């Protein structure tokens, strides 16, 4: 059973960089036709896709965040990471990592439990 | 970006009721649409993929239909454990986008 777990600071100061890591267990991050994604959800609001990475290192980002986002992968640790620079209070949200399965279909089938990141001084 | 519009935003229904949620895309997305259920404090859970395919292990009272721009999600007989917020999501074009959610409550 694949499991994902987010980790990282729960509090980030404005203008600093938010850094989160997602550790994948129960399967290799390198195997199969999967993208590894980050999605966020402000309190009481909907879901916003941030971006994704393939194990080759190929990335796609949401244009609304592209200038501030970097997603990377460390296959040796079975982890992928998110960096979001120049954060403001608007970046306060629960951040989820998720596996995106892409065979004939395309969907997020495994999610982490989510981690709340608050941007505040 | 493709805009996904769900209706209603919230819905109150009784146990045993048939519940229907609609999702409209701002352009043709074929059948590239998924539905998720999110319970409070939990991550979303995939229920329906490719508009009408039931994910393994999901009860058969959940179903989906539609193609193009108009999609429907149905719970045939509402159960107490179905209380959640439901989201549609398109994957026809990047960025992936979600509907704003439909909050389902028990009457």
PDB file of C-alpha atoms in Angstrom:
ATOM      1  CA  UNK A   1       0.000   0.000   0.000  1.00  0.00           C
ATOM      2  CA  UNK A   2       1.529   3.272  -1.089  1.00  0.00           C
ATOM      3  CA  UNK A   3       1.698   5.958   1.578  1.00  0.00           C
ATOM      4  CA  UNK A   4       2.765   9.579   1.353  1.00  0.00           C
ATOM      5  CA  UNK A   5       3.819  11.783   4.257  1.00  0.00           C
ATOM      6  CA  UNK A   6       4.489  15.500   4.179  1.00  0.00           C
ATOM      7  CA  UNK A   7       7.050  17.072   6.471  1.00  0.00           C
ATOM      8  CA  UNK A   8       8.442  20.536   7.039  1.00  0.00           C
ATOM      9  CA  UNK A   9       8.033  23.693   9.102  1.00  0.00           C
ATOM     10  CA  UNK A  10       4.526  24.646  10.065  1.00  0.00           C
ATOM     11  CA  UNK A  11       5.362  28.320  10.356  1.00  0.00           C
ATOM     12  CA  UNK A  12       7.158  30.435   7.768  1.00  0.00           C
ATOM     13  CA  UNK A  13       7.849  34.159   7.906  1.00  0.00           C
ATOM     14  CA  UNK A  14       6.643  36.461   5.135  1.00  0.00           C
ATOM     15  CA  UNK A  15       9.100  36.851   2.236  1.00  0.00           C
ATOM     16  CA  UNK A  16      10.874  33.627   3.183  1.00  0.00           C
ATOM     17  CA  UNK A  17      10.843  30.285   1.383  1.00  0.00           C
ATOM     18  CA  UNK A  18       8.424  27.508   2.268  1.00  0.00           C
ATOM     19  CA  UNK A  19      10.061  24.077   2.043  1.00  0.00           C
ATOM     20  CA  UNK A  20       8.226  20.775   2.291  1.00  0.00           C
ATOM     21  CA  UNK A  21       9.205  17.185   1.642  1.00  0.00           C
ATOM     22  CA  UNK A  22       6.992  14.248   0.781  1.00  0.00           C
ATOM     23  CA  UNK A  23       8.265  10.793   1.685  1.00  0.00           C
ATOM     24  CA  UNK A  24       6.806   7.910  -0.291  1.00  0.00           C
ATOM     25  CA  UNK A  25       6.619   4.436   1.253  1.00  0.00           C
ATOM     26  CA  UNK A  26       5.213   1.133   0.077  1.00  0.00           C
ATOM     27  CA  UNK A  27       6.574   1.563  -3.428  1.00  0.00           C
ATOM     28  CA  UNK A  28       9.404   3.088  -5.400  1.00  0.00           C
ATOM     29  CA  UNK A  29       8.992   6.680  -6.514  1.00  0.00           C
ATOM     30  CA  UNK A  30      10.814   5.678  -9.695  1.00  0.00           C
ATOM     31  CA  UNK A  31       8.499   2.909 -10.804  1.00  0.00           C
ATOM     32  CA  UNK A  32       5.453   3.123 -12.977  1.00  0.00           C
ATOM     33  CA  UNK A  33       3.706   5.879 -14.855  1.00  0.00           C
ATOM     34  CA  UNK A  34       3.344   8.361 -12.062  1.00  0.00           C
ATOM     35  CA  UNK A  35       3.703  12.052 -11.532  1.00  0.00           C
ATOM     36  CA  UNK A  36       4.282  13.316  -8.009  1.00  0.00           C
ATOM     37  CA  UNK A  37       2.272  16.408  -7.229  1.00  0.00           C
ATOM     38  CA  UNK A  38       1.735  19.169  -4.722  1.00  0.00           C
ATOM     39  CA  UNK A  39      -1.738  20.551  -4.067  1.00  0.00           C
ATOM     40  CA  UNK A  40      -2.790  23.111  -1.485  1.00  0.00           C
ATOM     41  CA  UNK A  41      -5.991  24.153   0.232  1.00  0.00           C
ATOM     42  CA  UNK A  42      -6.486  27.373   2.191  1.00  0.00           C
ATOM     43  CA  UNK A  43      -8.723  26.980   5.210  1.00  0.00           C
ATOM     44  CA  UNK A  44     -12.351  26.637   4.172  1.00  0.00           C
ATOM     45  CA  UNK A  45     -11.510  26.899   0.488  1.00  0.00           C
ATOM     46  CA  UNK A  46     -10.988  24.674  -2.514  1.00  0.00           C
ATOM     47  CA  UNK A  47      -8.046  22.778  -3.933  1.00  0.00           C
ATOM     48  CA  UNK A  48      -5.273  24.403  -5.947  1.00  0.00           C
ATOM     49  CA  UNK A  49      -2.772  22.361  -7.940  1.00  0.00           C
ATOM     50  CA  UNK A  50       0.745  23.690  -7.472  1.00  0.00           C
ATOM     51  CA  UNK A  51       2.765  21.455  -9.753  1.00  0.00           C
ATOM     52  CA  UNK A  52       4.234  18.023 -10.371  1.00  0.00           C
ATOM     53  CA  UNK A  53       7.397  16.150 -11.157  1.00  0.00           C
ATOM     54  CA  UNK A  54       8.152  12.948 -13.006  1.00  0.00           C
ATOM     55  CA  UNK A  55      10.993  10.771 -11.824  1.00  0.00           C
ATOM     56  CA  UNK A  56      13.006  11.867 -14.849  1.00  0.00           C
ATOM     57  CA  UNK A  57      12.991  15.320 -13.295  1.00  0.00           C
ATOM     58  CA  UNK A  58      10.525  16.774 -15.766  1.00  0.00           C
ATOM     59  CA  UNK A  59       8.252  19.310 -14.080  1.00  0.00           C
ATOM     60  CA  UNK A  60       5.028  21.186 -14.707  1.00  0.00           C
ATOM     61  CA  UNK A  61       3.911  24.148 -12.632  1.00  0.00           C
ATOM     62  CA  UNK A  62       0.740  26.142 -12.212  1.00  0.00           C
ATOM     63  CA  UNK A  63       1.347  29.381 -14.136  1.00  0.00           C
ATOM     64  CA  UNK A  64      -0.112  31.335 -11.226  1.00  0.00           C
ATOM     65  CA  UNK A  65       2.788  30.169  -9.021  1.00  0.00           C
ATOM     66  CA  UNK A  66       5.444  29.256 -11.557  1.00  0.00           C
ATOM     67  CA  UNK A  67       7.793  32.127 -10.795  1.00  0.00           C
ATOM     68  CA  UNK A  68       8.010  31.089  -7.137  1.00  0.00           C
ATOM     69  CA  UNK A  69       7.830  27.276  -7.239  1.00  0.00           C
ATOM     70  CA  UNK A  70      10.470  24.598  -7.513  1.00  0.00           C
ATOM     71  CA  UNK A  71       9.670  20.894  -7.242  1.00  0.00           C
ATOM     72  CA  UNK A  72      12.512  18.395  -7.074  1.00  0.00           C
ATOM     73  CA  UNK A  73      12.885  14.653  -6.567  1.00  0.00           C
ATOM     74  CA  UNK A  74      15.414  12.534  -4.687  1.00  0.00           C
ATOM     75  CA  UNK A  75      14.931   8.973  -5.886  1.00  0.00           C
ATOM     76  CA  UNK A  76      17.582   7.634  -3.505  1.00  0.00           C
ATOM     77  CA  UNK A  77      15.459   8.750  -0.560  1.00  0.00           C
ATOM     78  CA  UNK A  78      12.099   8.074  -2.246  1.00  0.00           C
ATOM     79  CA  UNK A  79      11.172  11.695  -1.664  1.00  0.00           C
ATOM     80  CA  UNK A  80      10.089  14.742  -3.581  1.00  0.00           C
ATOM     81  CA  UNK A  81      10.103  18.313  -2.386  1.00  0.00           C
ATOM     82  CA  UNK A  82       8.421  21.672  -2.786  1.00  0.00           C
ATOM     83  CA  UNK A  83       9.983  25.087  -2.445  1.00  0.00           C
ATOM     84  CA  UNK A  84       7.803  28.186  -2.638  1.00  0.00           C
ATOM     85  CA  UNK A  85       9.659  31.465  -2.404  1.00  0.00           C
ATOM     86  CA  UNK A  86       8.624  34.953  -1.301  1.00  0.00           C
ATOM     87  CA  UNK A  87       5.641  33.698   0.657  1.00  0.00           C
ATOM     88  CA  UNK A  88       2.834  35.919   1.910  1.00  0.00           C
ATOM     89  CA  UNK A  89      -0.181  35.312   4.110  1.00  0.00           C
ATOM     90  CA  UNK A  90      -2.030  34.186   0.964  1.00  0.00           C
ATOM     91  CA  UNK A  91       0.195  31.105   0.902  1.00  0.00           C
ATOM     92  CA  UNK A  92      -1.158  29.921   4.256  1.00  0.00           C
ATOM     93  CA  UNK A  93      -2.803  26.587   3.531  1.00  0.00           C
ATOM     94  CA  UNK A  94      -2.810  22.864   4.074  1.00  0.00           C
ATOM     95  CA  UNK A  95      -0.303  21.431   1.624  1.00  0.00           C
ATOM     96  CA  UNK A  96      -0.848  17.946   0.252  1.00  0.00           C
ATOM     97  CA  UNK A  97       1.466  15.743  -1.717  1.00  0.00           C
ATOM     98  CA  UNK A  98      -0.212  13.263  -4.029  1.00  0.00           C
ATOM     99  CA  UNK A  99       0.536  10.586  -6.585  1.00  0.00           C
ATOM    100  CA  UNK A 100      -0.923  11.201 -10.016  1.00  0.00           C
ATOM    101  CA  UNK A 101      -1.449   7.982 -11.944  1.00  0.00           C
ATOM    102  CA  UNK A 102      -1.212   8.373 -15.690  1.00  0.00           C
ATOM    103  CA  UNK A 103      -1.804   5.273 -17.732  1.00  0.00           C
ATOM    104  CA  UNK A 104      -4.889   5.590 -19.888  1.00  0.00           C
ATOM    105  CA  UNK A 105      -6.566   7.567 -17.150  1.00  0.00           C
ATOM    106  CA  UNK A 106      -5.160  10.374 -15.042  1.00  0.00           C
ATOM    107  CA  UNK A 107      -6.091  10.903 -11.423  1.00  0.00           C
ATOM    108  CA  UNK A 108      -4.737  11.530  -7.951  1.00  0.00           C
ATOM    109  CA  UNK A 109      -5.057   8.153  -6.265  1.00  0.00           C
ATOM    110  CA  UNK A 110      -2.844   8.479  -3.212  1.00  0.00           C
ATOM    111  CA  UNK A 111      -2.563  11.534  -0.984  1.00  0.00           C
ATOM    112  CA  UNK A 112      -0.606  12.499   2.079  1.00  0.00           C
ATOM    113  CA  UNK A 113      -2.519  13.531   5.162  1.00  0.00           C
ATOM    114  CA  UNK A 114      -1.663  17.166   4.547  1.00  0.00           C
ATOM    115  CA  UNK A 115       0.409  19.624   6.534  1.00  0.00           C
ATOM    116  CA  UNK A 116      -0.676  23.080   7.607  1.00  0.00           C
ATOM    117  CA  UNK A 117       1.749  25.841   6.760  1.00  0.00           C
ATOM    118  CA  UNK A 118       1.079  29.245   8.256  1.00  0.00           C
ATOM    119  CA  UNK A 119       2.810  32.339   6.935  1.00  0.00           C
ATOM    120  CA  UNK A 120       3.159  34.833   9.735  1.00  0.00           C
ATOM    121  CA  UNK A 121       5.785  36.961  11.397  1.00  0.00           C
TER     122      UNK A 121
ATOM    123  CA  UNK B   1      -7.008  27.824 -17.336  1.00  0.00           C
ATOM    124  CA  UNK B   2     -10.134  25.691 -17.581  1.00  0.00           C
ATOM    125  CA  UNK B   3     -12.712  26.862 -15.038  1.00  0.00           C
ATOM    126  CA  UNK B   4     -14.774  24.208 -13.292  1.00  0.00           C
ATOM    127  CA  UNK B   5     -18.088  25.350 -11.835  1.00  0.00           C
ATOM    128  CA  UNK B   6     -19.960  23.113  -9.429  1.00  0.00           C
ATOM    129  CA  UNK B   7     -23.515  23.482  -8.297  1.00  0.00           C
ATOM    130  CA  UNK B   8     -24.881  23.699  -5.801  1.00  0.00           C
ATOM    131  CA  UNK B   9     -22.188  25.006  -3.453  1.00  0.00           C
ATOM    132  CA  UNK B  10     -23.963  23.342  -0.563  1.00  0.00           C
ATOM    133  CA  UNK B  11     -26.715  20.825  -0.258  1.00  0.00           C
ATOM    134  CA  UNK B  12     -28.796  19.430   2.581  1.00  0.00           C
ATOM    135  CA  UNK B  13     -30.475  16.067   2.114  1.00  0.00           C
ATOM    136  CA  UNK B  14     -31.965  13.229   4.134  1.00  0.00           C
ATOM    137  CA  UNK B  15     -30.611   9.728   4.560  1.00  0.00           C
ATOM    138  CA  UNK B  16     -31.850   7.640   1.662  1.00  0.00           C
ATOM    139  CA  UNK B  17     -32.248  10.598  -0.695  1.00  0.00           C
ATOM    140  CA  UNK B  18     -30.867  10.667  -4.195  1.00  0.00           C
ATOM    141  CA  UNK B  19     -28.305  13.446  -4.427  1.00  0.00           C
ATOM    142  CA  UNK B  20     -27.025  15.042  -7.613  1.00  0.00           C
ATOM    143  CA  UNK B  21     -24.155  17.483  -8.076  1.00  0.00           C
ATOM    144  CA  UNK B  22     -23.278  19.087 -11.375  1.00  0.00           C
ATOM    145  CA  UNK B  23     -19.948  20.279 -12.698  1.00  0.00           C
ATOM    146  CA  UNK B  24     -19.542  22.462 -15.769  1.00  0.00           C
ATOM    147  CA  UNK B  25     -16.269  23.036 -17.572  1.00  0.00           C
ATOM    148  CA  UNK B  26     -15.482  26.308 -19.323  1.00  0.00           C
ATOM    149  CA  UNK B  27     -14.504  24.359 -22.438  1.00  0.00           C
ATOM    150  CA  UNK B  28     -14.817  20.858 -23.836  1.00  0.00           C
ATOM    151  CA  UNK B  29     -12.797  18.428 -21.708  1.00  0.00           C
ATOM    152  CA  UNK B  30     -14.118  15.208 -23.258  1.00  0.00           C
ATOM    153  CA  UNK B  31     -14.417  12.769 -20.349  1.00  0.00           C
ATOM    154  CA  UNK B  32     -11.251  13.912 -18.585  1.00  0.00           C
ATOM    155  CA  UNK B  33     -12.979  14.494 -15.282  1.00  0.00           C
ATOM    156  CA  UNK B  34     -12.616  13.006 -11.818  1.00  0.00           C
ATOM    157  CA  UNK B  35     -14.659  13.282  -8.630  1.00  0.00           C
ATOM    158  CA  UNK B  36     -13.248  13.329  -5.107  1.00  0.00           C
ATOM    159  CA  UNK B  37     -14.744  13.177  -1.637  1.00  0.00           C
ATOM    160  CA  UNK B  38     -13.156  15.127   1.192  1.00  0.00           C
ATOM    161  CA  UNK B  39     -14.151  14.670   4.805  1.00  0.00           C
ATOM    162  CA  UNK B  40     -13.226  17.318   7.394  1.00  0.00           C
ATOM    163  CA  UNK B  41      -9.547  17.247   8.283  1.00  0.00           C
ATOM    164  CA  UNK B  42      -8.786  14.562   5.703  1.00  0.00           C
ATOM    165  CA  UNK B  43      -7.231  14.415   2.286  1.00  0.00           C
ATOM    166  CA  UNK B  44      -9.481  14.066  -0.741  1.00  0.00           C
ATOM    167  CA  UNK B  45     -10.348  10.546  -1.832  1.00  0.00           C
ATOM    168  CA  UNK B  46     -10.832   9.523  -5.442  1.00  0.00           C
ATOM    169  CA  UNK B  47     -14.339   8.215  -6.153  1.00  0.00           C
ATOM    170  CA  UNK B  48     -14.894   8.456  -9.902  1.00  0.00           C
ATOM    171  CA  UNK B  49     -12.363   8.748 -12.735  1.00  0.00           C
ATOM    172  CA  UNK B  50     -12.853   9.451 -16.427  1.00  0.00           C
ATOM    173  CA  UNK B  51     -16.289  10.881 -15.648  1.00  0.00           C
ATOM    174  CA  UNK B  52     -18.030   7.571 -15.030  1.00  0.00           C
ATOM    175  CA  UNK B  53     -15.623   4.907 -13.791  1.00  0.00           C
ATOM    176  CA  UNK B  54     -15.949   3.854 -10.173  1.00  0.00           C
ATOM    177  CA  UNK B  55     -12.657   3.595  -8.318  1.00  0.00           C
ATOM    178  CA  UNK B  56     -11.987   0.179  -6.810  1.00  0.00           C
ATOM    179  CA  UNK B  57     -13.558  -0.212  -3.394  1.00  0.00           C
ATOM    180  CA  UNK B  58     -15.946   2.715  -3.728  1.00  0.00           C
ATOM    181  CA  UNK B  59     -19.594   1.825  -3.010  1.00  0.00           C
ATOM    182  CA  UNK B  60     -21.823   1.445  -6.033  1.00  0.00           C
ATOM    183  CA  UNK B  61     -24.253   4.095  -4.792  1.00  0.00           C
ATOM    184  CA  UNK B  62     -21.787   6.613  -6.210  1.00  0.00           C
ATOM    185  CA  UNK B  63     -21.867   7.246  -9.939  1.00  0.00           C
ATOM    186  CA  UNK B  64     -20.847   9.798 -12.508  1.00  0.00           C
ATOM    187  CA  UNK B  65     -21.834  10.717 -16.029  1.00  0.00           C
ATOM    188  CA  UNK B  66     -21.310  13.311 -18.711  1.00  0.00           C
ATOM    189  CA  UNK B  67     -18.851  14.431 -21.329  1.00  0.00           C
ATOM    190  CA  UNK B  68     -17.811  17.604 -23.048  1.00  0.00           C
ATOM    191  CA  UNK B  69     -18.653  20.444 -20.670  1.00  0.00           C
ATOM    192  CA  UNK B  70     -21.422  19.059 -18.469  1.00  0.00           C
ATOM    193  CA  UNK B  71     -21.006  16.387 -15.839  1.00  0.00           C
ATOM    194  CA  UNK B  72     -23.118  14.887 -13.077  1.00  0.00           C
ATOM    195  CA  UNK B  73     -22.213  13.123  -9.853  1.00  0.00           C
ATOM    196  CA  UNK B  74     -24.920  11.102  -8.109  1.00  0.00           C
ATOM    197  CA  UNK B  75     -25.349   9.358  -4.794  1.00  0.00           C
ATOM    198  CA  UNK B  76     -28.291   7.019  -5.293  1.00  0.00           C
ATOM    199  CA  UNK B  77     -29.160   6.632  -1.609  1.00  0.00           C
ATOM    200  CA  UNK B  78     -27.462   9.027   0.783  1.00  0.00           C
ATOM    201  CA  UNK B  79     -25.795   7.444   3.806  1.00  0.00           C
ATOM    202  CA  UNK B  80     -24.649   9.245   6.978  1.00  0.00           C
ATOM    203  CA  UNK B  81     -21.008   8.522   6.139  1.00  0.00           C
ATOM    204  CA  UNK B  82     -21.356  10.416   2.842  1.00  0.00           C
ATOM    205  CA  UNK B  83     -21.292  13.744   4.635  1.00  0.00           C
ATOM    206  CA  UNK B  84     -18.365  15.503   3.027  1.00  0.00           C
ATOM    207  CA  UNK B  85     -17.366  18.042   0.429  1.00  0.00           C
ATOM    208  CA  UNK B  86     -17.214  16.797  -3.152  1.00  0.00           C
ATOM    209  CA  UNK B  87     -14.908  18.176  -5.840  1.00  0.00           C
ATOM    210  CA  UNK B  88     -14.719  17.693  -9.565  1.00  0.00           C
ATOM    211  CA  UNK B  89     -11.319  17.950 -11.261  1.00  0.00           C
ATOM    212  CA  UNK B  90     -10.353  18.212 -14.916  1.00  0.00           C
ATOM    213  CA  UNK B  91      -7.141  16.909 -16.418  1.00  0.00           C
ATOM    214  CA  UNK B  92      -7.665  17.774 -20.054  1.00  0.00           C
ATOM    215  CA  UNK B  93      -5.282  20.715 -19.867  1.00  0.00           C
ATOM    216  CA  UNK B  94      -2.638  21.911 -17.466  1.00  0.00           C
ATOM    217  CA  UNK B  95      -2.973  23.382 -14.988  1.00  0.00           C
ATOM    218  CA  UNK B  96      -5.154  20.730 -13.461  1.00  0.00           C
ATOM    219  CA  UNK B  97      -8.144  22.558 -11.949  1.00  0.00           C
ATOM    220  CA  UNK B  98     -10.796  21.683  -9.416  1.00  0.00           C
ATOM    221  CA  UNK B  99     -14.340  22.845  -8.902  1.00  0.00           C
ATOM    222  CA  UNK B 100     -15.012  24.994  -5.869  1.00  0.00           C
ATOM    223  CA  UNK B 101     -16.617  22.086  -4.040  1.00  0.00           C
ATOM    224  CA  UNK B 102     -20.093  21.051  -2.962  1.00  0.00           C
ATOM    225  CA  UNK B 103     -20.650  20.690   0.761  1.00  0.00           C
ATOM    226  CA  UNK B 104     -23.147  17.950   1.532  1.00  0.00           C
ATOM    227  CA  UNK B 105     -24.989  17.937   4.841  1.00  0.00           C
ATOM    228  CA  UNK B 106     -27.601  15.707   6.401  1.00  0.00           C
ATOM    229  CA  UNK B 107     -31.019  17.291   6.848  1.00  0.00           C
TER     230      UNK B 107
END
